[in-house]
PDB file of C-alpha atoms in Angstrom:
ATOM      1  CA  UNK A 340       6.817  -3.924  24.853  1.00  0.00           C
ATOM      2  CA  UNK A 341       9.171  -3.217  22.054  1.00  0.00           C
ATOM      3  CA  UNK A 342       6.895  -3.539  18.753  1.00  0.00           C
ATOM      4  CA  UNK A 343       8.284  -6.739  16.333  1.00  0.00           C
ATOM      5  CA  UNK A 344      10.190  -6.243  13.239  1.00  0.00           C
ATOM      6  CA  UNK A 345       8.271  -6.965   9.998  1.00  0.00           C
ATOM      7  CA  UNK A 346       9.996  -7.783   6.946  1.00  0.00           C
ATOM      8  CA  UNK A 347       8.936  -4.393   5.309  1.00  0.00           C
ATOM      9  CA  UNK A 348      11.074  -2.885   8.465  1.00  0.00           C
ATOM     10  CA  UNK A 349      13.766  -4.719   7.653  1.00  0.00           C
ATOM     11  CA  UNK A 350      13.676  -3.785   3.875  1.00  0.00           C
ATOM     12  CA  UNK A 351      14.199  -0.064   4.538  1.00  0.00           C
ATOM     13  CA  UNK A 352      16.555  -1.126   7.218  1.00  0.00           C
ATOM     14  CA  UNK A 353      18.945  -2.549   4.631  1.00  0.00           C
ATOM     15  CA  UNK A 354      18.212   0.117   1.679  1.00  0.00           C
ATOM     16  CA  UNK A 355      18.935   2.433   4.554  1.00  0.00           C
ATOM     17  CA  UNK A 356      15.609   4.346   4.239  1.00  0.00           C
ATOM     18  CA  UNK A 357      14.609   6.381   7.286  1.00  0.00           C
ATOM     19  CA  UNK A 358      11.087   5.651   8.582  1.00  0.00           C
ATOM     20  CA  UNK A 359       8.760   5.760  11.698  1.00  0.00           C
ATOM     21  CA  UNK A 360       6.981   2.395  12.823  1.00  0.00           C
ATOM     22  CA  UNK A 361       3.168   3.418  14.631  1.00  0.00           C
ATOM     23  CA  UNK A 362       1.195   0.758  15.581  1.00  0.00           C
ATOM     24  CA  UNK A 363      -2.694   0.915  16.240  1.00  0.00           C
ATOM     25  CA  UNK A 364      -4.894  -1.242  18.310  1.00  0.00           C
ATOM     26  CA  UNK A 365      -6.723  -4.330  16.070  1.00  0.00           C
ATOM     27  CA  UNK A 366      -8.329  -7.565  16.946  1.00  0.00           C
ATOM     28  CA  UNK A 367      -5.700 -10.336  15.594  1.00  0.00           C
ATOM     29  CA  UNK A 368      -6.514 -11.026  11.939  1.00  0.00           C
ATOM     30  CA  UNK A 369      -9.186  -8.466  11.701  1.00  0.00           C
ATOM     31  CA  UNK A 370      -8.904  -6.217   9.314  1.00  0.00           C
ATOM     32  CA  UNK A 371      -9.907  -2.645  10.006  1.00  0.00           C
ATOM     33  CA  UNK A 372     -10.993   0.285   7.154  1.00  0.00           C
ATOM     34  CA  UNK A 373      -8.343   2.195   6.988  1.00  0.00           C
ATOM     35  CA  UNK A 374      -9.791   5.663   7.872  1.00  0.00           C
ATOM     36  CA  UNK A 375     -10.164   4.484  11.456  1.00  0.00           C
ATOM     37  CA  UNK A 376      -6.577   3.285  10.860  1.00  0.00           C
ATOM     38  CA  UNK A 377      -5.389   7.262  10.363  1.00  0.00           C
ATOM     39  CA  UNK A 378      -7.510   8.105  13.124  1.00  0.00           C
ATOM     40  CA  UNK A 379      -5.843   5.685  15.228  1.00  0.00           C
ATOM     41  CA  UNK A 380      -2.438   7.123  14.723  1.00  0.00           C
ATOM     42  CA  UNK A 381      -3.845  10.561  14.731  1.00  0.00           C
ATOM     43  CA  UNK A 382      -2.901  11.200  10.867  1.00  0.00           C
ATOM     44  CA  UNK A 383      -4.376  12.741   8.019  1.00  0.00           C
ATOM     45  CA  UNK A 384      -6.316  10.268   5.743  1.00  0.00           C
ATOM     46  CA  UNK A 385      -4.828  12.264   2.777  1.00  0.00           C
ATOM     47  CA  UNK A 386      -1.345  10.821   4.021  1.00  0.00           C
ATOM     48  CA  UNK A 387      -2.286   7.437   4.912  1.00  0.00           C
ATOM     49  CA  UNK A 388      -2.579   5.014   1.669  1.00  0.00           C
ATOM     50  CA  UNK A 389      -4.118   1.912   1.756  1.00  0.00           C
ATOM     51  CA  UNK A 390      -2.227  -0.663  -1.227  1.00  0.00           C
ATOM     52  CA  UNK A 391      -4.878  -2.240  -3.740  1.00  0.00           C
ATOM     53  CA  UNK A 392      -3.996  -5.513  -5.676  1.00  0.00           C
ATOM     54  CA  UNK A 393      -5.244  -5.329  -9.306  1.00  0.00           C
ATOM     55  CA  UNK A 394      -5.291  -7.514 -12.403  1.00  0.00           C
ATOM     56  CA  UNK A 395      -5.316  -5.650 -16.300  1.00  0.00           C
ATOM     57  CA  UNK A 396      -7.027  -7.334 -18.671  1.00  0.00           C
ATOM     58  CA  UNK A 397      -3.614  -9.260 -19.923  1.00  0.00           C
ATOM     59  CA  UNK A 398      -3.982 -10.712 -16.526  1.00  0.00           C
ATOM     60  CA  UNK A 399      -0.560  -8.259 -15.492  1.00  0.00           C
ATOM     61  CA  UNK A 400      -0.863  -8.070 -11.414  1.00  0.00           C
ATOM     62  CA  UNK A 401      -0.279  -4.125 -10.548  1.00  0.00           C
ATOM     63  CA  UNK A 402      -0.482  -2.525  -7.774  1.00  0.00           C
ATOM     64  CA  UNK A 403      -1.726   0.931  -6.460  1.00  0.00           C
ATOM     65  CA  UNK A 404      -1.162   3.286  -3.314  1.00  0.00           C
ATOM     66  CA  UNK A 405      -4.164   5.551  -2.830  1.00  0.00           C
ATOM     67  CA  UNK A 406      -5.146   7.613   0.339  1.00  0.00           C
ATOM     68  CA  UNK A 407      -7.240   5.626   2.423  1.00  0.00           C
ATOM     69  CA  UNK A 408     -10.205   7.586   2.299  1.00  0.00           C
ATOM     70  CA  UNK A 409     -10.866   7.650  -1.891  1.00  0.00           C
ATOM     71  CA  UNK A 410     -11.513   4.551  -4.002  1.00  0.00           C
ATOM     72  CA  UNK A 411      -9.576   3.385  -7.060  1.00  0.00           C
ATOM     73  CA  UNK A 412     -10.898   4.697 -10.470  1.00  0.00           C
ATOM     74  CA  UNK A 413     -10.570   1.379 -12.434  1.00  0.00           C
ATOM     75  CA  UNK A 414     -10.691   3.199 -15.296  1.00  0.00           C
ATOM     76  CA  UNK A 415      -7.843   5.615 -14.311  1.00  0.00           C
ATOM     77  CA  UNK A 416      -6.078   2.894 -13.157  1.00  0.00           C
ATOM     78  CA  UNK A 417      -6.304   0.691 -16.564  1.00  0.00           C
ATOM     79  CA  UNK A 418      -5.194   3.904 -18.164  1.00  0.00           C
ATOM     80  CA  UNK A 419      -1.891   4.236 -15.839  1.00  0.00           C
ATOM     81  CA  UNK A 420      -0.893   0.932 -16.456  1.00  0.00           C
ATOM     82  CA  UNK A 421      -1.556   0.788 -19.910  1.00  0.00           C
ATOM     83  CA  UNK A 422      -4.005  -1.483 -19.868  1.00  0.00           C
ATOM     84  CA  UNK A 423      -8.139  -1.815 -21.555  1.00  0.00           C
ATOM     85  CA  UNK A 424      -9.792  -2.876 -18.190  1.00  0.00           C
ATOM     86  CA  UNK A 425      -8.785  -3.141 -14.720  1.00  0.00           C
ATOM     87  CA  UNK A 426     -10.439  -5.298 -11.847  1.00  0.00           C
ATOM     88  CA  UNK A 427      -9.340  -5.744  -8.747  1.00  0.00           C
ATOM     89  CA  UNK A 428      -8.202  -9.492  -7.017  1.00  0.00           C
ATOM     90  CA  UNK A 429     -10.210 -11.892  -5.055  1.00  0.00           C
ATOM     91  CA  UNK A 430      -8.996 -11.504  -1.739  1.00  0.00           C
ATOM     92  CA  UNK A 431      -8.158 -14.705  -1.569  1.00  0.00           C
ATOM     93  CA  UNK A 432      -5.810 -14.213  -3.935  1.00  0.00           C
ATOM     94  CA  UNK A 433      -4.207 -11.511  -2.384  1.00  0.00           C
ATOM     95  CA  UNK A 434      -1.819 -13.634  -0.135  1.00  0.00           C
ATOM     96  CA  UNK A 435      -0.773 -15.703  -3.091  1.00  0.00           C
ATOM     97  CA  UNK A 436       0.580 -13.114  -5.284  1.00  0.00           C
ATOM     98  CA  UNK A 437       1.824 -10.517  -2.447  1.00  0.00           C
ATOM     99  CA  UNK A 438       2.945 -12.791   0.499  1.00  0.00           C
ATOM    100  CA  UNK A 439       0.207 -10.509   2.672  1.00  0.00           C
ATOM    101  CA  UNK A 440      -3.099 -10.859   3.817  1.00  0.00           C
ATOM    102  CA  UNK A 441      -6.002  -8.160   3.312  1.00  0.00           C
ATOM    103  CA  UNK A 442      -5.471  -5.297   5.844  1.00  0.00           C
ATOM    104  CA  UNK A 443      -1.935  -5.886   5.842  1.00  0.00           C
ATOM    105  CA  UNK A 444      -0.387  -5.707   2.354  1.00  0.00           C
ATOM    106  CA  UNK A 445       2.423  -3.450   1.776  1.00  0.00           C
ATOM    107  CA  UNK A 446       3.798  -2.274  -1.430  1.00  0.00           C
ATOM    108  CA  UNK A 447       7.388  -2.606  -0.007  1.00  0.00           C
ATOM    109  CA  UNK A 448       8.264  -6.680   0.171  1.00  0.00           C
ATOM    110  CA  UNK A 449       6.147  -8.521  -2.330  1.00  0.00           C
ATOM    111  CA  UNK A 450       6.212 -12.072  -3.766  1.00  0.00           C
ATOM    112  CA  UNK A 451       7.297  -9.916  -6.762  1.00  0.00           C
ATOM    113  CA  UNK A 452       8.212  -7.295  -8.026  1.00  0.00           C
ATOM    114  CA  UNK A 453       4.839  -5.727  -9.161  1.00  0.00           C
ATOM    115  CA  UNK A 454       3.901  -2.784 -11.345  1.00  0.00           C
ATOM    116  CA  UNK A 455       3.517  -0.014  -9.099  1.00  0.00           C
ATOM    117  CA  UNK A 456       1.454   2.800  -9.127  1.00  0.00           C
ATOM    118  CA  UNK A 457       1.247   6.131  -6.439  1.00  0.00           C
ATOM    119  CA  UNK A 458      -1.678   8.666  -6.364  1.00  0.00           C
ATOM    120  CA  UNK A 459      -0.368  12.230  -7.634  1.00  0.00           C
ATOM    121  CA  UNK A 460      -1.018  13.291  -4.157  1.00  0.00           C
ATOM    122  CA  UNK A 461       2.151  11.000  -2.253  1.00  0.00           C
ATOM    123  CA  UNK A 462       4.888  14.049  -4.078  1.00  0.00           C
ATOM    124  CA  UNK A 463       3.240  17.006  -2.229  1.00  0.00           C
ATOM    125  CA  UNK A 464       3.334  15.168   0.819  1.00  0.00           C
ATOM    126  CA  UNK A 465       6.182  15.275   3.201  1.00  0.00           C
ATOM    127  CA  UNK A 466       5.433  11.840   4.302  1.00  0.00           C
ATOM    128  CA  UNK A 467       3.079   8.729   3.796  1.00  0.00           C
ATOM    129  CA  UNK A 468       1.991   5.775   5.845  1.00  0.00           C
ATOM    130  CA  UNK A 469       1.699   2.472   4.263  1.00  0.00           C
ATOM    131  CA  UNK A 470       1.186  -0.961   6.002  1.00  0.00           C
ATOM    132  CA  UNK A 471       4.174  -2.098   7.433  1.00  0.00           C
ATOM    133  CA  UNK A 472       3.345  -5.930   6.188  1.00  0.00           C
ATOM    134  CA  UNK A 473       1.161  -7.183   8.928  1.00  0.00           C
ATOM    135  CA  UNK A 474      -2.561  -5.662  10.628  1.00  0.00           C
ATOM    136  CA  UNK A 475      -1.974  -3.104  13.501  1.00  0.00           C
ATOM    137  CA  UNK A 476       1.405  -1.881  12.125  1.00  0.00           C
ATOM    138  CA  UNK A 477       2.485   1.025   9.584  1.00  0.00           C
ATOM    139  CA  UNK A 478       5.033   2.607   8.221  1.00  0.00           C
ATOM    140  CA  UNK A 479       5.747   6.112   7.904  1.00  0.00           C
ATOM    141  CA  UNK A 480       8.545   7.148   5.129  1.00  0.00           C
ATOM    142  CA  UNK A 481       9.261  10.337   2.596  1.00  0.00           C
ATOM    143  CA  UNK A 482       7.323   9.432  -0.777  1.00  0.00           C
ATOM    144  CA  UNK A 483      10.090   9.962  -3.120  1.00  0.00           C
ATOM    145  CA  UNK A 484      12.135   6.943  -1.161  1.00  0.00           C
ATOM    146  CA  UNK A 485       9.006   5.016  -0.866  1.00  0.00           C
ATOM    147  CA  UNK A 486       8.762   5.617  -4.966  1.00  0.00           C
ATOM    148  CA  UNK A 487      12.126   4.956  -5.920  1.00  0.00           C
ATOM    149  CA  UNK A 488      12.408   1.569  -3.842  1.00  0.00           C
ATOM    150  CA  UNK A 489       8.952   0.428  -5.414  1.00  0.00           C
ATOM    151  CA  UNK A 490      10.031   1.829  -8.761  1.00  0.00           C
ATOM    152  CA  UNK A 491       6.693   3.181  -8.410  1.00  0.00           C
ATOM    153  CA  UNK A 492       4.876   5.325 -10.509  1.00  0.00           C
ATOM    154  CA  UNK A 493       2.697   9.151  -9.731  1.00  0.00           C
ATOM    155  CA  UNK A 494      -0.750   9.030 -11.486  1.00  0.00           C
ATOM    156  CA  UNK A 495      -4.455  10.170 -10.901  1.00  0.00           C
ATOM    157  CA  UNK A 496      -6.020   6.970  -9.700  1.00  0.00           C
ATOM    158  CA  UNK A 497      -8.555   7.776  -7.434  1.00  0.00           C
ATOM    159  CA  UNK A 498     -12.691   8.212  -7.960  1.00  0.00           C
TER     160      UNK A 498
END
């Protein structure tokens, strides 16, 4: 059964960015951690990043890519984006502001165009997965074309 298009596939479609779909087995609406997600696939942790929704003390929404196995340094994070503190959203929230629900938000396709911020790690990689917009799908794609389409940013982010 051919997998369905999400709108993140689409996105690279039209800014002509190569990519690899994988898909991994879920219950519907469930979401899963995502080092069980790599292991799924049969990837590296290290080069699957899960996408955190943050707010900065101004109340700014940013967002950061981190492998899936490390946590977010708030700290490190509020320093990256310029900001005193850094919490992350309600996940109820999270569908508001990004369009996606938690397990399947994607920093390709938001709501808006969102602050966006990379662990150091995504440049020595030849290639990262990030959700593909929906649970059980991902997206495989060279960082630097995943960076410049998010106008993301590298930085130390993680714990």
């Amino acid at each position: 059964m051919p997998m369905e298009k999400t709108n993140v596939m689409r996105i690279l479609e039209q800014k002509k960015i190569p990519y690899t779909a994988h898909t991994y087995p879920h219950e519907e609406g469930v979401a899963v951690d995502g080092v069980t997600v790599a292991q799924a696939m049969g990837q590296d942790p290290e080069c699957v990043f899960k996408t955190l929704v943050a707010r900065g003390a101004s109340k700014a929404v940013y967002v950061f890519a981190i492998p899936v196995a490390d946590s977010l340094d708030l700290k490190k994070a509020a320093r990256a984006a310029g900001e005193k503190s850094i919490e992350m959203v309600h996940v109820k929230e999270i569908n508001a502001l990004t369009g996606y629900i938690r397990g399947g938000c994607s920093p390709v396709g938001m709501r808006k165009a969102y602050p966006t911020f990379f662990h150091e790690t995504a440049e020595i990689l030849d290639s990262i997965a990030v959700s593909a917009g929906k649970i059980g799908c991902q997206v495989e794609l060279a960082p630097a074309a995943l960076l410049a389409l998010t106008g993301g940013t590298l930085a130390d982010l993680t714990v």
